[in-house]
Tab-separated table of C-alpha atoms in Angstrom:
chain	number	residue	atom	x	y	z
A	345	MET	CA	0.000	0.000	0.000
A	346	THR	CA	1.325	3.430	-0.989
A	347	THR	CA	1.322	6.208	1.576
A	348	LEU	CA	0.475	9.559	0.045
A	349	ASP	CA	2.421	12.670	0.950
A	350	GLU	CA	0.527	15.675	2.294
A	351	TYR	CA	0.549	17.580	-1.022
A	352	SER	CA	-0.873	14.632	-2.970
A	353	THR	CA	-3.591	14.142	-0.357
A	354	ARG	CA	-4.544	17.819	-0.566
A	355	VAL	CA	-4.698	17.729	-4.378
A	356	LEU	CA	-6.896	14.625	-4.370
A	357	ASP	CA	-9.181	16.170	-1.723
A	358	VAL	CA	-9.747	19.207	-3.955
A	359	VAL	CA	-10.486	16.983	-6.962
A	360	ASP	CA	-12.979	15.022	-4.851
A	361	ALA	CA	-14.751	18.285	-3.994
A	362	ILE	CA	-15.293	19.456	-7.602
A	363	PRO	CA	-19.023	19.058	-8.286
A	364	PRO	CA	-20.298	17.078	-11.303
A	365	GLY	CA	-20.529	19.274	-14.384
A	366	GLN	CA	-17.781	21.594	-13.206
A	367	VAL	CA	-14.002	21.650	-13.651
A	368	MET	CA	-10.795	23.217	-12.394
A	369	SER	CA	-7.567	23.598	-14.296
A	370	TYR	CA	-4.332	22.133	-12.989
A	371	GLY	CA	-3.217	25.680	-12.225
A	372	ASP	CA	-6.506	26.486	-10.473
A	373	ILE	CA	-5.866	23.650	-8.030
A	374	ALA	CA	-2.286	24.753	-7.348
A	375	GLU	CA	-3.491	28.317	-6.792
A	376	TYR	CA	-6.330	27.148	-4.539
A	377	LEU	CA	-3.827	25.187	-2.431
A	378	CYS	CA	-1.269	28.037	-2.516
A	379	ALA	CA	1.303	25.337	-3.245
A	380	GLY	CA	3.001	23.751	-6.221
A	381	GLY	CA	2.055	24.448	-9.788
A	382	PRO	CA	0.150	22.887	-12.680
A	383	ARG	CA	2.851	20.287	-13.354
A	384	GLN	CA	2.915	19.131	-9.739
A	385	VAL	CA	-0.866	18.753	-9.755
A	386	GLY	CA	-0.591	16.823	-13.021
A	387	ARG	CA	2.004	14.487	-11.522
A	388	VAL	CA	-0.253	13.748	-8.557
A	389	LEU	CA	-3.156	12.919	-10.875
A	390	ALA	CA	-0.980	10.818	-13.159
A	391	SER	CA	0.236	8.808	-10.176
A	392	TYR	CA	-2.843	8.624	-7.946
A	393	GLY	CA	-5.793	10.090	-9.850
A	394	GLY	CA	-7.524	6.889	-10.923
A	395	GLY	CA	-9.775	6.880	-7.862
A	396	VAL	CA	-11.003	10.468	-8.199
A	397	ALA	CA	-12.925	12.415	-10.857
A	398	TRP	CA	-9.752	13.098	-12.899
A	399	TRP	CA	-11.784	14.315	-15.909
A	400	ARG	CA	-12.811	17.384	-13.890
A	401	VAL	CA	-9.194	18.612	-13.911
A	402	ILE	CA	-8.205	20.026	-17.275
A	403	HIS	CA	-5.802	22.373	-19.019
A	404	ALA	CA	-6.480	26.114	-18.749
A	405	ASP	CA	-7.577	26.134	-22.411
A	406	GLY	CA	-10.418	23.723	-21.591
A	407	THR	CA	-8.889	20.563	-23.043
A	408	PRO	CA	-8.675	17.289	-21.104
A	409	ALA	CA	-5.484	15.332	-20.502
A	410	PRO	CA	-3.984	14.025	-23.773
A	411	GLY	CA	-4.988	10.466	-24.521
A	412	HIS	CA	-8.071	10.681	-22.302
A	413	GLU	CA	-10.295	12.833	-24.499
A	414	ALA	CA	-12.868	10.147	-25.380
A	415	ALA	CA	-13.266	8.909	-21.792
A	416	ALA	CA	-13.480	12.477	-20.496
A	417	LEU	CA	-16.055	13.433	-23.149
A	418	ARG	CA	-18.343	10.552	-22.120
A	419	ARG	CA	-18.235	11.816	-18.539
A	420	TYR	CA	-18.752	15.470	-19.544
A	421	LEU	CA	-21.844	14.528	-21.514
A	422	ALA	CA	-23.211	12.380	-18.671
A	423	GLU	CA	-22.627	15.167	-16.117
A	424	GLY	CA	-23.893	18.009	-18.309
A	425	THR	CA	-20.550	19.816	-18.303
A	426	PRO	CA	-20.743	22.922	-20.550
A	427	LEU	CA	-18.679	22.294	-23.686
A	428	ARG	CA	-17.285	24.527	-26.392
A	429	SER	CA	-16.627	21.485	-28.580
A	430	ALA	CA	-17.582	17.831	-28.343
A	431	ARG	CA	-15.529	17.119	-31.485
A	432	PRO	CA	-11.758	16.860	-31.510
A	433	PRO	CA	-10.261	18.763	-29.923
A	434	VAL	CA	-12.738	18.302	-27.062
A	435	ARG	CA	-12.989	21.550	-25.137
A	436	VAL	CA	-14.865	22.481	-21.959
A	437	ASP	CA	-16.367	25.970	-21.711
A	438	MET	CA	-14.145	27.228	-18.895
A	439	ARG	CA	-16.134	30.411	-18.412
A	440	ARG	CA	-19.286	28.449	-17.544
A	441	ALA	CA	-17.817	25.253	-16.059
A	442	ARG	CA	-14.965	26.539	-13.868
A	443	TRP	CA	-15.475	25.784	-10.184
A	444	PRO	CA	-13.988	28.453	-7.898
A	445	GLY	CA	-13.488	26.070	-4.982
A	446	SER	CA	-15.149	25.948	-1.640
A	447	ALA	CA	-14.436	28.307	1.225
A	448	GLY	CA	-15.202	25.563	3.705
C-alpha cells in the first residue's frame, strides 16, 4: 500500500470536492492550495488520480489530458458539463464550467 504525501492528499481532496458538471484547471488547483504548480498537480493525478474524478481537472484552455479525451467526453456529456466542442479537440467551456473552490 502506498502512503500519500501531504501535497498529494490535498490535491486529491480538492479533486474530490469538484461538483459534477464543473471543472478546475491544474493551475486552479495549485493556486487554490497556494502550493506547487500545474505540473505538480498533473504528476499527482498521473500517479494517484484513478480513484477520483480526474476528468474534472483540465488544461487552462479547456482541453482534457492528452490520450483521455474520449473517456473524459463521455463523462462530460453524462454530467452536463458545458462544452465549447464535443468534437476533436474536445474543449470544456471554462467560463461556464470553472469551479472556484469551496471556502469551507
